[in-house]
Amino acid sequence: MAGFLTTHVLDTARGCPAEGLRITLYRIENDARVHLAETVTNADGRTDAPILPANAFAPGVYELVFAAGDYLRTTGQAGAEPLFLDTVPIRFGISDGDSHYHVPLLLSPHGYSTYRGS
């Protein structure tokens, strides 16, 4: 298998990369989450390395969990508690073990979107 998984986060409310946002990756096995990795975005809103590199990449169901609330609090965008968006989970499937999967997050205090990027 030569595939790998990357992600990045863009702060659409401020129009910039979301630096310092914690991301956790899980593999879903029999309805349980198995912790695989944790990282923090850099100044470009990306991780310094693939969050799931080629040597650990395999088809299956995964979940990226973005600590959006912590980021929004740090950047002064949080608003009143409880936050509308605090933890943002994105569950997705990997079917091709030889492909690059890129799962970005476009984030604002009151909404987000994702897609399979390149």
mmCIF file of C-alpha atoms in Angstrom:
data_model
loop_
_atom_site.group_PDB
_atom_site.id
_atom_site.type_symbol
_atom_site.label_atom_id
_atom_site.label_comp_id
_atom_site.label_asym_id
_atom_site.label_seq_id
_atom_site.Cartn_x
_atom_site.Cartn_y
_atom_site.Cartn_z
ATOM 1 C CA MET A 1 0.000 0.000 0.000
ATOM 2 C CA ALA A 2 1.315 3.396 -0.958
ATOM 3 C CA GLY A 3 -1.581 5.611 0.102
ATOM 4 C CA PHE A 4 -1.588 8.206 2.849
ATOM 5 C CA LEU A 5 -3.968 10.592 4.634
ATOM 6 C CA THR A 6 -3.574 14.343 4.971
ATOM 7 C CA THR A 7 -5.752 17.143 6.290
ATOM 8 C CA HIS A 8 -5.709 20.862 6.780
ATOM 9 C CA VAL A 9 -7.967 23.442 8.396
ATOM 10 C CA LEU A 10 -8.933 26.833 7.026
ATOM 11 C CA ASP A 11 -10.576 29.470 9.223
ATOM 12 C CA THR A 12 -13.212 30.820 6.842
ATOM 13 C CA ALA A 13 -14.398 33.492 9.296
ATOM 14 C CA ARG A 14 -10.957 35.111 9.456
ATOM 15 C CA GLY A 15 -9.839 34.090 5.968
ATOM 16 C CA CYS A 16 -6.642 32.339 7.052
ATOM 17 C CA PRO A 17 -5.177 28.939 7.926
ATOM 18 C CA ALA A 18 -6.195 27.626 11.354
ATOM 19 C CA GLU A 19 -2.868 27.378 13.174
ATOM 20 C CA GLY A 20 -2.653 25.450 16.446
ATOM 21 C CA LEU A 21 -5.773 23.308 16.035
ATOM 22 C CA ARG A 22 -5.506 19.846 17.614
ATOM 23 C CA ILE A 23 -6.597 16.884 15.472
ATOM 24 C CA THR A 24 -7.037 13.289 16.594
ATOM 25 C CA LEU A 25 -7.341 10.329 14.221
ATOM 26 C CA TYR A 26 -9.215 7.119 15.039
ATOM 27 C CA ARG A 27 -9.841 3.930 13.120
ATOM 28 C CA ILE A 28 -13.369 2.564 13.610
ATOM 29 C CA GLU A 29 -13.344 -1.151 14.450
ATOM 30 C CA ASN A 30 -16.569 -2.928 15.447
ATOM 31 C CA ASP A 31 -18.203 0.395 16.426
ATOM 32 C CA ALA A 32 -15.235 1.264 18.674
ATOM 33 C CA ARG A 33 -12.751 4.092 18.100
ATOM 34 C CA VAL A 34 -9.105 3.017 18.135
ATOM 35 C CA HIS A 35 -6.733 5.944 18.676
ATOM 36 C CA LEU A 36 -4.089 6.163 15.935
ATOM 37 C CA ALA A 37 -2.579 9.638 16.021
ATOM 38 C CA GLU A 38 -2.803 13.145 17.390
ATOM 39 C CA THR A 39 -1.265 16.268 15.900
ATOM 40 C CA VAL A 40 -1.580 20.053 15.775
ATOM 41 C CA THR A 41 -1.836 22.220 12.670
ATOM 42 C CA ASN A 42 1.106 24.406 11.703
ATOM 43 C CA ALA A 43 1.118 28.027 10.481
ATOM 44 C CA ASP A 44 -0.283 26.880 7.129
ATOM 45 C CA GLY A 45 -3.198 25.061 8.832
ATOM 46 C CA ARG A 46 -1.681 21.718 7.803
ATOM 47 C CA THR A 47 0.042 18.934 9.654
ATOM 48 C CA ASP A 48 3.821 18.689 9.310
ATOM 49 C CA ALA A 49 3.518 15.108 8.039
ATOM 50 C CA PRO A 50 0.678 12.890 6.812
ATOM 51 C CA ILE A 51 -1.601 12.129 9.737
ATOM 52 C CA LEU A 52 -1.731 8.532 8.500
ATOM 53 C CA PRO A 53 1.500 7.738 6.635
ATOM 54 C CA ALA A 54 1.930 5.050 3.984
ATOM 55 C CA ASN A 55 3.345 2.472 6.438
ATOM 56 C CA ALA A 56 0.140 2.617 8.544
ATOM 57 C CA PHE A 57 -2.359 3.250 5.736
ATOM 58 C CA ALA A 58 -5.086 0.651 5.128
ATOM 59 C CA PRO A 59 -8.651 0.596 3.806
ATOM 60 C CA GLY A 60 -11.305 1.000 6.477
ATOM 61 C CA VAL A 61 -13.450 3.517 8.319
ATOM 62 C CA TYR A 62 -11.708 6.399 10.065
ATOM 63 C CA GLU A 63 -12.648 9.464 12.071
ATOM 64 C CA LEU A 64 -10.812 12.755 12.298
ATOM 65 C CA VAL A 65 -11.789 14.740 15.386
ATOM 66 C CA PHE A 66 -11.019 18.447 15.251
ATOM 67 C CA ALA A 67 -10.797 20.411 18.540
ATOM 68 C CA ALA A 68 -12.588 23.373 17.002
ATOM 69 C CA GLY A 69 -13.797 24.841 20.293
ATOM 70 C CA ASP A 70 -10.299 25.123 21.743
ATOM 71 C CA TYR A 71 -9.156 26.857 18.556
ATOM 72 C CA LEU A 72 -12.149 29.227 18.528
ATOM 73 C CA ARG A 73 -11.559 30.124 22.193
ATOM 74 C CA THR A 74 -7.866 30.791 21.536
ATOM 75 C CA THR A 75 -8.627 33.055 18.571
ATOM 76 C CA GLY A 76 -11.368 35.005 20.360
ATOM 77 C CA GLN A 77 -14.193 33.667 18.187
ATOM 78 C CA ALA A 78 -15.868 31.392 20.704
ATOM 79 C CA GLY A 79 -18.857 33.414 21.854
ATOM 80 C CA ALA A 80 -21.119 32.209 24.640
ATOM 81 C CA GLU A 81 -20.796 28.773 26.208
ATOM 82 C CA PRO A 82 -21.760 26.175 25.300
ATOM 83 C CA LEU A 83 -20.253 26.713 21.887
ATOM 84 C CA PHE A 84 -22.269 25.910 18.805
ATOM 85 C CA LEU A 85 -19.266 23.943 17.491
ATOM 86 C CA ASP A 86 -16.848 22.460 19.974
ATOM 87 C CA THR A 87 -15.649 19.068 18.763
ATOM 88 C CA VAL A 88 -16.051 18.383 15.033
ATOM 89 C CA PRO A 89 -15.878 14.692 14.067
ATOM 90 C CA ILE A 90 -15.614 13.670 10.429
ATOM 91 C CA ARG A 91 -16.107 9.957 9.776
ATOM 92 C CA PHE A 92 -15.086 8.716 6.346
ATOM 93 C CA GLY A 93 -14.107 5.576 4.490
ATOM 94 C CA ILE A 94 -10.898 4.679 2.738
ATOM 95 C CA SER A 95 -11.477 2.109 0.015
ATOM 96 C CA ASP A 96 -8.314 2.445 -2.086
ATOM 97 C CA GLY A 97 -5.135 1.587 -0.205
ATOM 98 C CA ASP A 98 -2.954 3.112 -2.910
ATOM 99 C CA SER A 99 -4.518 6.583 -3.046
ATOM 100 C CA HIS A 100 -3.901 9.888 -1.327
ATOM 101 C CA TYR A 101 -6.896 10.841 0.794
ATOM 102 C CA HIS A 102 -7.071 14.513 1.764
ATOM 103 C CA VAL A 103 -9.860 15.462 4.178
ATOM 104 C CA PRO A 104 -9.805 19.218 4.899
ATOM 105 C CA LEU A 105 -11.998 21.203 7.266
ATOM 106 C CA LEU A 106 -13.329 24.670 6.438
ATOM 107 C CA LEU A 107 -14.288 26.129 9.807
ATOM 108 C CA SER A 108 -16.128 29.127 11.231
ATOM 109 C CA PRO A 109 -17.753 29.564 14.659
ATOM 110 C CA HIS A 110 -21.181 28.553 13.322
ATOM 111 C CA GLY A 111 -20.497 26.184 10.469
ATOM 112 C CA TYR A 112 -18.071 23.885 8.742
ATOM 113 C CA SER A 113 -17.696 21.880 5.571
ATOM 114 C CA THR A 114 -15.429 19.161 4.276
ATOM 115 C CA TYR A 115 -14.755 17.309 1.048
ATOM 116 C CA ARG A 116 -12.314 14.808 -0.392
ATOM 117 C CA GLY A 117 -9.517 16.990 -1.674
ATOM 118 C CA SER A 118 -6.417 16.216 -3.652
#
